[in-house]
Short mmCIF file of C-alpha atoms in Angstrom, two decimals:
data_model
loop_
_atom_site.label_atom_id
_atom_site.label_comp_id
_atom_site.label_asym_id
_atom_site.label_seq_id
_atom_site.Cartn_x
_atom_site.Cartn_y
_atom_site.Cartn_z
CA VAL A 1 -20.37 37.88 -6.85
CA PHE A 2 -22.36 36.41 -9.74
CA ASN A 3 -23.18 32.93 -10.96
CA ALA A 4 -21.45 32.59 -14.34
CA LYS A 5 -24.16 30.29 -15.74
CA THR A 6 -27.27 32.27 -14.77
CA ALA A 7 -25.84 35.80 -14.19
CA GLU A 8 -27.66 35.71 -10.84
CA LEU A 9 -26.31 37.99 -8.09
CA LEU A 10 -25.17 35.69 -5.26
CA SER A 11 -23.72 38.14 -2.76
CA HIS A 12 -22.55 41.73 -2.50
CA HIS A 13 -21.41 44.43 -0.11
CA GLN A 14 -21.02 48.17 -0.54
CA VAL A 15 -19.36 51.06 1.27
CA GLU A 16 -19.95 54.77 0.64
CA ILE A 17 -16.72 56.63 -0.12
CA ASN A 18 -16.19 60.10 1.32
CA GLN A 19 -15.89 63.01 -1.08
CA LYS A 20 -13.71 65.91 0.04
CA PHE A 21 -14.37 69.47 -1.12
CA PRO A 22 -11.25 71.38 0.01
CA LYS A 23 -12.19 74.49 -2.01
CA GLU A 24 -15.12 75.57 -4.11
CA GLY A 25 -15.27 73.42 -7.25
CA TRP A 26 -12.64 70.98 -5.97
CA VAL A 27 -13.61 67.31 -5.50
CA GLU A 28 -11.17 64.76 -4.10
CA GLN A 29 -11.13 61.24 -2.68
CA ASP A 30 -8.48 59.43 -0.67
CA PRO A 31 -6.94 56.64 -2.83
CA LYS A 32 -6.11 54.64 0.33
CA GLU A 33 -9.74 54.85 1.44
CA ILE A 34 -10.85 53.62 -2.00
CA LEU A 35 -8.44 50.67 -1.75
CA ASN A 36 -9.51 49.87 1.82
CA SER A 37 -13.17 49.97 0.78
CA VAL A 38 -12.32 47.28 -1.80
CA TYR A 39 -10.67 45.13 0.88
CA GLU A 40 -13.65 45.62 3.17
CA CYS A 41 -16.13 44.70 0.42
CA VAL A 42 -14.13 41.56 -0.46
CA GLU A 43 -13.96 40.47 3.21
CA LYS A 44 -17.64 41.12 3.91
CA THR A 45 -18.85 39.53 0.68
CA CYS A 46 -16.77 36.40 1.33
CA GLU A 47 -18.21 36.20 4.87
CA LYS A 48 -21.74 36.43 3.42
CA MET A 49 -20.86 33.66 0.92
CA LYS A 50 -19.82 31.38 3.78
CA GLN A 51 -23.13 32.07 5.56
CA LEU A 52 -24.87 30.98 2.34
CA ASN A 53 -22.73 27.81 2.35
CA ILE A 54 -21.06 28.74 -0.93
CA ASN A 55 -17.38 27.83 -1.02
CA ILE A 56 -15.34 30.91 -1.98
CA SER A 57 -12.87 28.67 -3.82
CA ASN A 58 -15.59 28.68 -6.51
CA ILE A 59 -14.64 32.29 -7.34
CA LYS A 60 -12.69 31.90 -10.58
CA ALA A 61 -12.02 35.48 -11.67
CA ILE A 62 -12.20 39.08 -10.51
CA GLY A 63 -13.34 42.06 -12.57
CA VAL A 64 -12.63 45.71 -11.80
CA THR A 65 -14.87 48.61 -12.70
CA ASN A 66 -14.32 52.18 -11.66
CA GLN A 67 -15.24 55.84 -11.83
CA ARG A 68 -13.49 56.96 -14.99
CA GLU A 69 -11.26 60.05 -15.44
CA THR A 70 -10.51 60.28 -11.70
CA THR A 71 -6.73 60.74 -11.52
CA VAL A 72 -4.17 59.30 -9.09
CA VAL A 73 -0.39 59.59 -8.98
CA TRP A 74 1.49 57.33 -6.58
CA ASP A 75 5.03 56.39 -5.61
CA LYS A 76 5.99 52.95 -6.91
CA THR A 77 8.74 52.51 -4.31
CA THR A 78 6.55 53.13 -1.23
CA GLY A 79 3.14 52.28 -2.72
CA GLU A 80 1.76 55.52 -1.28
CA PRO A 81 -0.42 58.01 -3.20
CA LEU A 82 1.34 61.37 -3.65
CA TYR A 83 -1.89 63.39 -3.51
CA ASN A 84 -5.61 62.76 -3.17
CA ALA A 85 -7.39 61.41 -6.23
CA ILE A 86 -8.81 64.30 -8.28
CA VAL A 87 -12.36 63.23 -9.10
CA TRP A 88 -13.85 63.51 -12.60
CA LEU A 89 -16.26 66.25 -11.44
CA ASP A 90 -13.46 68.51 -10.19
CA LEU A 91 -13.24 72.03 -11.69
CA ARG A 92 -9.84 73.26 -10.46
CA THR A 93 -8.39 72.68 -13.93
CA GLN A 94 -10.49 75.43 -15.52
CA SER A 95 -7.47 77.77 -15.64
CA THR A 96 -5.32 74.90 -17.00
CA VAL A 97 -7.84 74.34 -19.80
CA GLU A 98 -7.87 78.05 -20.66
CA ARG A 99 -4.08 78.17 -20.71
CA LEU A 100 -3.94 75.15 -23.03
CA LEU A 101 -6.64 76.59 -25.29
CA LYS A 102 -4.47 79.62 -25.96
CA ARG A 103 -1.89 77.30 -27.54
CA ILE A 104 -4.43 75.86 -29.99
CA PRO A 105 -5.05 77.69 -33.29
CA GLY A 106 -8.47 79.34 -33.10
CA LYS A 107 -8.87 78.14 -29.48
CA ASN A 108 -10.57 75.06 -30.93
CA LYS A 109 -11.80 72.84 -28.07
CA ALA A 110 -12.35 69.99 -30.54
CA PHE A 111 -8.72 70.01 -31.73
CA SER A 112 -8.13 66.36 -30.76
CA LYS A 113 -11.65 65.08 -31.39
CA PHE A 114 -10.68 62.72 -34.23
CA LYS A 115 -7.86 61.16 -32.22
CA THR A 116 -9.47 60.94 -28.81
CA GLY A 117 -13.20 61.43 -29.42
CA LEU A 118 -13.15 64.09 -26.68
CA PRO A 119 -13.26 67.88 -26.44
CA LEU A 120 -10.72 69.75 -24.28
CA SER A 121 -12.52 69.94 -20.93
CA THR A 122 -11.87 69.90 -17.18
CA TYR A 123 -13.50 66.46 -17.20
CA PHE A 124 -10.70 64.28 -18.62
CA SER A 125 -7.57 62.95 -16.90
CA ALA A 126 -4.86 64.71 -18.94
CA VAL A 127 -5.71 68.17 -17.57
CA LYS A 128 -5.99 66.82 -14.01
CA LEU A 129 -2.56 65.23 -14.37
CA ARG A 130 -1.18 68.48 -15.82
CA TRP A 131 -2.53 70.35 -12.76
CA LEU A 132 -0.85 67.86 -10.40
CA LEU A 133 2.50 68.21 -12.23
CA ASP A 134 2.20 72.01 -12.07
CA ASN A 135 1.05 72.36 -8.47
CA VAL A 136 2.28 69.47 -6.31
CA GLU A 137 6.01 69.59 -5.53
CA GLU A 138 6.07 66.00 -4.32
CA ILE A 139 4.69 64.75 -7.63
CA LYS A 140 7.12 66.84 -9.69
CA LYS A 141 9.99 65.42 -7.68
CA ALA A 142 8.73 61.82 -7.93
CA VAL A 143 8.45 62.17 -11.72
CA ASP A 144 12.01 63.56 -11.93
CA ASP A 145 13.28 60.69 -9.76
CA GLY A 146 11.44 58.09 -11.88
CA ARG A 147 9.30 56.99 -8.91
CA ALA A 148 5.88 58.23 -10.10
CA LEU A 149 3.09 56.19 -11.66
CA PHE A 150 -0.11 57.69 -13.04
CA GLY A 151 -3.41 55.88 -13.33
CA THR A 152 -7.15 56.12 -13.24
CA ILE A 153 -8.72 54.25 -10.29
CA ASP A 154 -8.67 50.88 -12.11
CA SER A 155 -4.88 51.13 -12.52
CA TRP A 156 -4.37 52.09 -8.87
CA LEU A 157 -6.51 49.13 -7.73
CA ILE A 158 -5.01 46.52 -10.09
CA TRP A 159 -1.46 47.64 -9.21
CA SER A 160 -2.23 47.49 -5.48
CA LEU A 161 -4.13 44.17 -5.66
CA THR A 162 -1.45 42.40 -7.72
CA GLY A 163 1.36 43.18 -5.27
CA GLY A 164 1.78 46.96 -5.21
CA LYS A 165 5.40 47.96 -4.62
CA ASN A 166 6.35 44.27 -4.73
CA GLY A 167 5.74 43.66 -8.41
CA GLY A 168 2.26 45.13 -8.90
CA ILE A 169 1.02 45.24 -12.50
CA HIS A 170 0.72 48.78 -13.88
CA CYS A 171 -1.97 48.58 -16.55
CA THR A 172 -5.33 49.94 -17.66
CA ASP A 173 -7.85 48.89 -20.28
CA VAL A 174 -8.83 50.56 -23.54
CA THR A 175 -12.09 51.98 -22.13
CA ASN A 176 -10.38 53.82 -19.27
CA ALA A 177 -7.49 54.89 -21.51
CA SER A 178 -10.01 56.37 -23.94
CA ARG A 179 -11.09 58.86 -21.23
CA THR A 180 -7.68 60.36 -20.52
CA MET A 181 -7.33 62.58 -23.65
CA LEU A 182 -3.89 61.01 -24.20
CA PHE A 183 -5.04 57.90 -26.07
CA ASN A 184 -5.59 57.41 -29.78
CA ILE A 185 -8.85 55.47 -30.04
CA HIS A 186 -7.98 54.17 -33.55
CA SER A 187 -4.38 52.98 -33.12
CA LEU A 188 -5.19 51.95 -29.50
CA GLU A 189 -1.95 53.47 -28.24
CA TRP A 190 -0.89 56.43 -26.13
CA ASP A 191 -0.46 59.34 -28.52
CA PRO A 192 3.06 60.89 -28.43
CA GLU A 193 1.83 64.22 -29.87
CA LEU A 194 -0.88 64.60 -27.24
CA CYS A 195 1.53 63.63 -24.46
CA GLN A 196 3.83 66.31 -25.79
CA PHE A 197 1.01 68.87 -26.01
CA PHE A 198 0.06 68.26 -22.35
CA ASP A 199 3.75 67.84 -21.48
CA ILE A 200 3.18 64.48 -19.81
CA PRO A 201 6.09 61.99 -19.57
CA MET A 202 4.99 58.75 -21.24
CA GLU A 203 6.94 56.53 -18.84
CA ILE A 204 4.44 57.23 -16.00
CA LEU A 205 1.50 55.93 -18.07
CA PRO A 206 0.12 52.40 -17.57
CA LYS A 207 0.30 49.70 -20.23
CA VAL A 208 -3.00 49.54 -22.16
CA ARG A 209 -4.68 46.11 -22.41
CA SER A 210 -8.04 44.79 -23.61
CA SER A 211 -11.05 44.79 -21.25
CA SER A 212 -11.02 41.00 -20.87
CA GLU A 213 -7.70 39.21 -20.29
CA ILE A 214 -5.66 38.06 -17.30
CA TYR A 215 -3.71 41.09 -16.01
CA GLY A 216 -2.28 39.40 -12.94
CA LEU A 217 -3.16 37.37 -9.86
CA MET A 218 -4.63 38.70 -6.65
CA VAL A 219 -1.97 39.02 -3.95
CA CYS A 220 -3.97 39.19 -0.80
CA PHE A 221 -3.36 41.52 2.11
CA LEU A 222 -6.56 40.43 3.80
CA LYS A 223 -6.65 38.83 7.23
CA SER A 224 -8.63 35.90 5.84
CA GLY A 225 -6.37 35.50 2.79
CA ALA A 226 -9.55 35.23 0.69
CA LEU A 227 -9.13 35.26 -3.11
CA THR A 228 -5.31 34.93 -3.08
CA GLY A 229 -4.14 33.71 -6.46
CA VAL A 230 -7.45 34.39 -8.25
CA PRO A 231 -6.84 36.10 -11.62
CA ILE A 232 -7.92 39.70 -12.13
CA SER A 233 -9.14 39.35 -15.69
CA GLY A 234 -11.75 42.02 -16.41
CA CYS A 235 -11.44 45.80 -16.45
CA LEU A 236 -13.97 48.33 -17.77
CA GLY A 237 -14.81 51.93 -16.89
CA ASP A 238 -18.15 51.96 -15.06
CA GLN A 239 -20.26 53.19 -17.99
CA HIS A 240 -18.75 50.65 -20.37
CA ALA A 241 -19.29 47.88 -17.82
CA ALA A 242 -22.97 48.85 -17.59
CA LEU A 243 -23.25 48.67 -21.40
CA VAL A 244 -21.86 45.11 -21.27
CA GLY A 245 -24.01 44.22 -18.23
CA GLN A 246 -27.12 45.44 -20.09
CA MET A 247 -26.05 43.14 -22.99
CA CYS A 248 -25.97 46.06 -25.45
CA PHE A 249 -23.76 44.18 -27.91
CA GLN A 250 -25.55 45.26 -31.10
CA ASP A 251 -25.26 48.52 -33.04
CA GLY A 252 -27.84 51.02 -31.91
CA GLN A 253 -28.47 49.49 -28.47
CA ALA A 254 -28.19 52.05 -25.69
CA LYS A 255 -28.33 52.26 -21.91
CA ASN A 256 -28.49 55.13 -19.43
CA THR A 257 -26.87 54.81 -16.00
CA TYR A 258 -28.14 57.02 -13.19
CA GLY A 259 -25.33 57.38 -10.69
CA THR A 260 -23.59 60.48 -9.34
CA GLY A 261 -23.80 61.69 -12.92
CA CYS A 262 -25.85 60.34 -15.79
CA PHE A 263 -24.32 58.54 -18.75
CA LEU A 264 -26.05 57.46 -21.92
CA LEU A 265 -23.99 55.15 -24.14
CA CYS A 266 -25.05 53.92 -27.55
CA ASN A 267 -23.11 51.07 -29.17
CA THR A 268 -21.97 52.03 -32.70
CA GLY A 269 -20.16 48.72 -33.35
CA GLN A 270 -16.75 48.56 -35.02
CA LYS A 271 -17.00 52.06 -36.52
CA SER A 272 -16.33 55.20 -34.55
CA VAL A 273 -19.09 57.79 -35.09
CA PHE A 274 -18.20 61.43 -34.48
CA SER A 275 -20.96 63.59 -33.08
CA GLU A 276 -22.16 66.87 -34.56
CA HIS A 277 -24.21 67.52 -31.44
CA GLY A 278 -21.84 67.61 -28.49
CA LEU A 279 -21.55 63.90 -27.70
CA LEU A 280 -18.30 62.05 -27.04
CA THR A 281 -16.89 59.19 -29.08
CA THR A 282 -15.50 56.55 -26.79
CA ILE A 283 -14.36 52.94 -26.83
CA ALA A 284 -17.27 50.74 -25.75
CA TYR A 285 -15.19 47.62 -25.01
CA LYS A 286 -12.65 45.20 -26.43
CA LEU A 287 -13.52 41.82 -24.98
CA GLY A 288 -10.26 39.96 -25.48
CA ARG A 289 -6.77 40.54 -26.85
CA ASP A 290 -7.68 39.30 -30.35
CA LYS A 291 -11.26 40.57 -30.34
CA PRO A 292 -12.30 43.66 -32.30
CA VAL A 293 -12.68 46.99 -30.56
CA CYS A 294 -16.23 48.38 -30.45
CA TYR A 295 -17.10 52.07 -30.12
CA ALA A 296 -19.92 54.05 -28.54
CA LEU A 297 -21.38 57.53 -28.60
CA GLU A 298 -21.72 58.91 -25.11
CA GLY A 299 -23.66 61.73 -23.56
CA SER A 300 -22.43 62.72 -20.12
CA VAL A 301 -24.37 64.67 -17.50
CA ALA A 302 -22.28 65.77 -14.54
CA ILE A 303 -24.98 65.93 -11.88
CA ALA A 304 -27.73 63.32 -11.42
CA GLY A 305 -27.64 61.42 -8.11
CA ALA A 306 -25.33 64.17 -6.85
CA VAL A 307 -28.30 66.58 -6.88
CA VAL A 308 -30.17 64.31 -4.45
CA ARG A 309 -27.05 64.09 -2.26
CA TRP A 310 -26.86 67.91 -2.39
CA LEU A 311 -30.51 68.29 -1.29
CA ARG A 312 -29.69 65.89 1.58
CA ASP A 313 -26.26 67.13 2.70
CA ASN A 314 -26.15 70.82 1.74
CA LEU A 315 -29.76 71.96 2.09
CA GLY A 316 -30.83 69.38 4.65
CA ILE A 317 -34.35 69.20 3.20
CA ALA A 318 -34.30 65.39 3.47
CA LYS A 319 -32.40 62.83 5.51
CA SER A 320 -32.16 60.25 2.74
CA SER A 321 -32.65 59.86 -0.99
CA GLU A 322 -35.84 57.86 -0.28
CA GLU A 323 -37.19 60.91 1.52
CA VAL A 324 -36.50 63.11 -1.53
CA GLU A 325 -38.66 60.70 -3.54
CA LYS A 326 -41.45 61.00 -0.91
CA LEU A 327 -41.30 64.82 -0.95
CA ALA A 328 -41.62 64.81 -4.74
CA ALA A 329 -44.43 62.23 -4.66
CA ALA A 330 -46.42 64.38 -2.23
CA VAL A 331 -46.87 67.15 -4.85
CA GLY A 332 -46.60 65.26 -8.16
CA THR A 333 -45.54 68.44 -9.98
CA SER A 334 -42.89 71.14 -9.68
CA TYR A 335 -45.50 73.91 -10.04
CA GLY A 336 -43.41 75.67 -12.65
CA VAL A 337 -40.11 75.40 -10.75
CA TYR A 338 -37.07 74.46 -12.86
CA PHE A 339 -33.76 73.34 -11.42
CA VAL A 340 -30.58 73.32 -13.54
CA PRO A 341 -27.95 71.56 -11.40
CA ALA A 342 -24.92 72.90 -13.30
CA PHE A 343 -22.73 72.64 -10.18
CA SER A 344 -19.70 71.69 -12.32
CA GLY A 345 -20.70 73.58 -15.43
CA LEU A 346 -22.71 71.80 -18.11
CA TYR A 347 -21.38 68.71 -19.87
CA ALA A 348 -23.05 67.26 -23.00
CA PRO A 349 -24.40 68.60 -25.24
CA TYR A 350 -23.20 72.10 -24.21
CA TRP A 351 -19.68 71.69 -22.77
CA GLU A 352 -20.12 75.02 -21.02
CA PRO A 353 -17.83 75.21 -17.95
CA SER A 354 -19.03 78.72 -17.05
CA ALA A 355 -22.58 77.56 -16.26
CA ARG A 356 -23.68 77.31 -12.62
CA GLY A 357 -26.69 75.81 -10.90
CA ILE A 358 -29.95 77.76 -10.76
CA ILE A 359 -33.47 77.23 -9.46
CA CYS A 360 -36.00 79.44 -11.22
CA GLY A 361 -39.75 79.91 -11.42
CA LEU A 362 -40.03 80.32 -7.63
CA THR A 363 -43.19 81.86 -6.14
CA GLN A 364 -44.46 82.31 -2.56
CA PHE A 365 -46.26 79.03 -3.06
CA THR A 366 -43.03 77.06 -3.73
CA ASN A 367 -41.90 74.70 -0.99
CA LYS A 368 -39.27 71.99 -0.54
CA ASN A 369 -41.51 69.38 -2.16
CA HIS A 370 -41.56 71.36 -5.41
CA ILE A 371 -37.77 71.78 -5.32
CA ALA A 372 -37.36 68.02 -4.76
CA PHE A 373 -39.66 67.33 -7.71
CA ALA A 374 -37.78 69.85 -9.91
CA ALA A 375 -34.49 68.15 -8.98
CA LEU A 376 -35.75 64.76 -10.18
CA GLU A 377 -37.20 66.37 -13.31
CA ALA A 378 -33.80 67.95 -14.01
CA VAL A 379 -32.21 64.50 -14.27
CA CYS A 380 -34.89 63.50 -16.81
CA PHE A 381 -34.62 66.70 -18.86
CA GLN A 382 -30.83 66.36 -19.04
CA THR A 383 -31.27 62.79 -20.30
CA ARG A 384 -33.72 63.98 -22.96
CA GLU A 385 -31.21 66.56 -24.21
CA ILE A 386 -28.65 63.82 -24.68
CA LEU A 387 -31.13 61.43 -26.27
CA ASP A 388 -32.18 64.15 -28.75
CA ALA A 389 -28.52 64.68 -29.69
CA MET A 390 -27.99 60.94 -30.05
CA ASN A 391 -31.05 60.50 -32.26
CA LYS A 392 -29.74 63.28 -34.54
CA ASP A 393 -26.26 61.70 -34.74
CA CYS A 394 -27.45 58.11 -35.24
CA GLY A 395 -30.49 58.88 -37.35
CA ILE A 396 -32.42 56.02 -35.75
CA PRO A 397 -34.53 57.16 -32.78
CA LEU A 398 -34.43 54.79 -29.80
CA SER A 399 -37.71 52.94 -29.31
CA GLN A 400 -37.05 52.36 -25.61
CA LEU A 401 -34.38 53.29 -23.07
CA GLN A 402 -32.60 50.65 -20.98
CA VAL A 403 -31.67 52.06 -17.58
CA ASP A 404 -29.62 51.06 -14.54
CA GLY A 405 -27.81 52.56 -11.55
CA GLY A 406 -28.72 53.43 -7.99
CA MET A 407 -31.29 56.10 -8.82
CA THR A 408 -33.44 53.72 -10.86
CA ASN A 409 -34.90 52.41 -7.57
CA ASN A 410 -36.81 55.70 -7.54
CA LYS A 411 -40.11 54.84 -9.23
CA ILE A 412 -41.21 58.47 -9.50
CA LEU A 413 -38.00 59.27 -11.38
CA MET A 414 -38.45 56.35 -13.78
CA GLN A 415 -42.07 57.29 -14.55
CA LEU A 416 -41.05 60.94 -15.04
CA GLN A 417 -38.30 59.80 -17.38
CA ALA A 418 -40.76 57.85 -19.56
CA ASP A 419 -43.12 60.86 -19.59
CA ILE A 420 -40.40 63.34 -20.57
CA LEU A 421 -38.85 61.09 -23.25
CA CYS A 422 -42.23 59.89 -24.60
CA ILE A 423 -40.78 56.34 -24.91
CA PRO A 424 -40.86 53.36 -22.51
CA VAL A 425 -38.10 53.06 -19.90
CA VAL A 426 -36.96 49.50 -19.18
CA LYS A 427 -35.18 48.60 -15.96
CA PRO A 428 -33.64 45.20 -15.16
CA SER A 429 -34.83 43.85 -11.81
CA MET A 430 -31.19 43.27 -10.78
CA PRO A 431 -29.81 46.81 -10.44
CA GLU A 432 -26.07 45.97 -10.22
CA THR A 433 -25.53 46.05 -13.98
CA THR A 434 -22.11 47.73 -13.79
CA ALA A 435 -20.73 45.03 -11.51
CA LEU A 436 -22.31 42.38 -13.75
CA GLY A 437 -20.51 43.80 -16.82
CA ALA A 438 -17.15 43.62 -15.03
CA ALA A 439 -17.90 40.05 -13.95
CA MET A 440 -18.82 39.04 -17.50
CA ALA A 441 -15.57 40.49 -18.89
CA ALA A 442 -13.56 38.72 -16.17
CA GLY A 443 -15.32 35.38 -16.60
CA ALA A 444 -15.03 35.41 -20.40
CA ALA A 445 -11.27 36.07 -20.45
CA GLU A 446 -8.95 33.63 -22.20
CA GLY A 447 -7.54 31.28 -19.57
CA VAL A 448 -10.64 31.69 -17.36
CA GLY A 449 -13.46 30.80 -19.76
CA VAL A 450 -16.31 30.37 -17.29
CA TRP A 451 -18.67 32.90 -18.92
CA SER A 452 -19.91 32.73 -22.49
CA LEU A 453 -20.68 36.00 -24.28
CA ASN A 454 -22.28 34.29 -27.29
CA PRO A 455 -25.65 35.97 -27.90
CA GLY A 456 -27.43 32.58 -27.68
CA ASP A 457 -25.98 31.87 -24.23
CA LEU A 458 -26.87 35.19 -22.63
CA THR A 459 -29.68 34.89 -20.12
CA ALA A 460 -32.67 37.13 -20.72
CA VAL A 461 -33.10 39.44 -17.75
CA THR A 462 -36.42 40.15 -16.09
CA CYS A 463 -37.35 43.80 -16.41
CA GLU A 464 -39.80 46.39 -15.20
CA ARG A 465 -41.31 48.71 -17.84
CA PHE A 466 -42.46 52.30 -17.36
CA GLU A 467 -44.77 53.52 -20.16
CA PRO A 468 -45.27 57.25 -20.88
CA GLN A 469 -48.47 58.48 -19.20
CA ILE A 470 -48.80 62.10 -20.32
CA ASN A 471 -49.41 63.44 -23.80
CA PRO A 472 -46.33 64.44 -25.83
CA GLU A 473 -47.53 68.07 -26.16
CA GLU A 474 -47.41 68.61 -22.39
CA SER A 475 -44.02 66.96 -22.27
CA ASP A 476 -42.72 69.29 -25.02
CA VAL A 477 -43.97 72.42 -23.23
CA ARG A 478 -42.16 71.44 -20.04
CA TYR A 479 -39.02 70.57 -21.98
CA ALA A 480 -39.05 73.94 -23.79
CA ARG A 481 -39.23 75.77 -20.44
CA TRP A 482 -36.36 73.66 -19.13
CA LYS A 483 -34.24 74.71 -22.12
CA LYS A 484 -35.05 78.34 -21.31
CA ALA A 485 -33.79 77.77 -17.76
CA VAL A 486 -30.57 76.19 -19.10
CA GLN A 487 -29.87 79.36 -21.14
CA LYS A 488 -30.17 81.40 -17.93
CA SER A 489 -27.60 79.21 -16.15
CA MET A 490 -24.86 79.86 -18.72
CA GLY A 491 -22.04 82.39 -18.68
CA TRP A 492 -22.26 82.76 -14.93
CA GLU A 493 -18.61 82.30 -13.97
CA THR A 494 -15.95 84.37 -15.65
CA SER A 495 -12.35 83.22 -15.66
CA GLU A 496 -11.16 86.64 -14.38
CA ALA A 497 -12.54 85.96 -10.91
CA PRO A 498 -9.92 84.05 -8.89
CA SER A 499 -12.68 81.97 -7.27
CA ASN A 500 -10.85 78.65 -7.43
CA GLY A 501 -7.90 79.33 -5.18
CA LYS A 502 -4.98 81.39 -6.37
CA PRO A 503 -5.26 83.51 -9.53
CA LYS A 504 -3.04 82.20 -12.30
#
């Protein structure tokens, strides 16, 4: 909850959501658990507000922000999900992608680039939805019976929060729609040809709206009845919300969010720029029904915070992410160890699904501290690869990088990032930029009007700056060795091996 005049964070609550890995390369979440986590956060935040003597009737609008691309299909008559949510990182659709590629002349992955801004990849919702239609009987049947609705997480939440099976609103916003591979980012409509190509029935798709308008009113299922009747009036995919929360409203302003993955977005204004260097073109935001649509170039890295989680949960070399930072701090160098965390293949700028994670440069001297350091360095090297691509596409090198997200609390990581990029890294002292962006969109909506997005009214945020501390030559040597390691991680998986479940 934010103060609309000062953008100050008043109260918050968070819950970690369980990831399920039913098979190698599969990543799922329970849509009911996601919804319940929202209820829990609303309840707990409202309780905290009362303790602070702030009346919750002062809450004028609700914004939604979500992990993009994650795909849910549910039954509109029962309100129940028909399968777990398939998370953006999931790789089960590799065989689906290969099958679809065979139908494209010259197997051109970029066949829909000028319509969608995206390459054909396991990452986007259309192929996940195609997999569900091909493999889940219950979903096939629900589609045939006209009971199925598809959505990314924002759609599932808004539908559930505005009444669910009793009149819930089935919608999404332009930013989330632009990540499905079914949406034309110029006409701002679902594309009939692409729906036909993926063989997806258009009637299951949500209505596409702007990122800032009243979608519906909160129908509360909470014990306390908190927030009943409050408009839900902001909706942005998480990376787009962070761009808004970082106030990157001018051409050429960019931010990098360090979450599970890492996402660098650069605002290109009202013109869509198509990358020659493996970046995506995406809708940045459309802040109102009659407002212009703005575009962004995006570089996506699949594994950032997830590598720290992996060191914690899979290798057990640390009990917490703070401990990973301490291990790295204890050595201050990776001693020539390089870690390429291509657990889900490589995203930008390579789009190489056959890559797998590797740790190389190991000697008898290497210990867990060096591996922890190499893992943090990997996040920074991946960001540099994207920034290099962005500088080539935009022609104007960034003079500083604005950062946000959970991992930015790690001071070692932030200093490393400045050293590897050779430019200052600037971090707002309030880390919840993504939530702030959703709040701004909600508060600025027509009919709510409690938040002004005029440049003159935006509060300057206090920031912490990390200046580069090593010479650029040393940085370049390390970066060149990283690139050598990336080459070694490629071409690891071949599609012949039926590693992901049943052979097609």
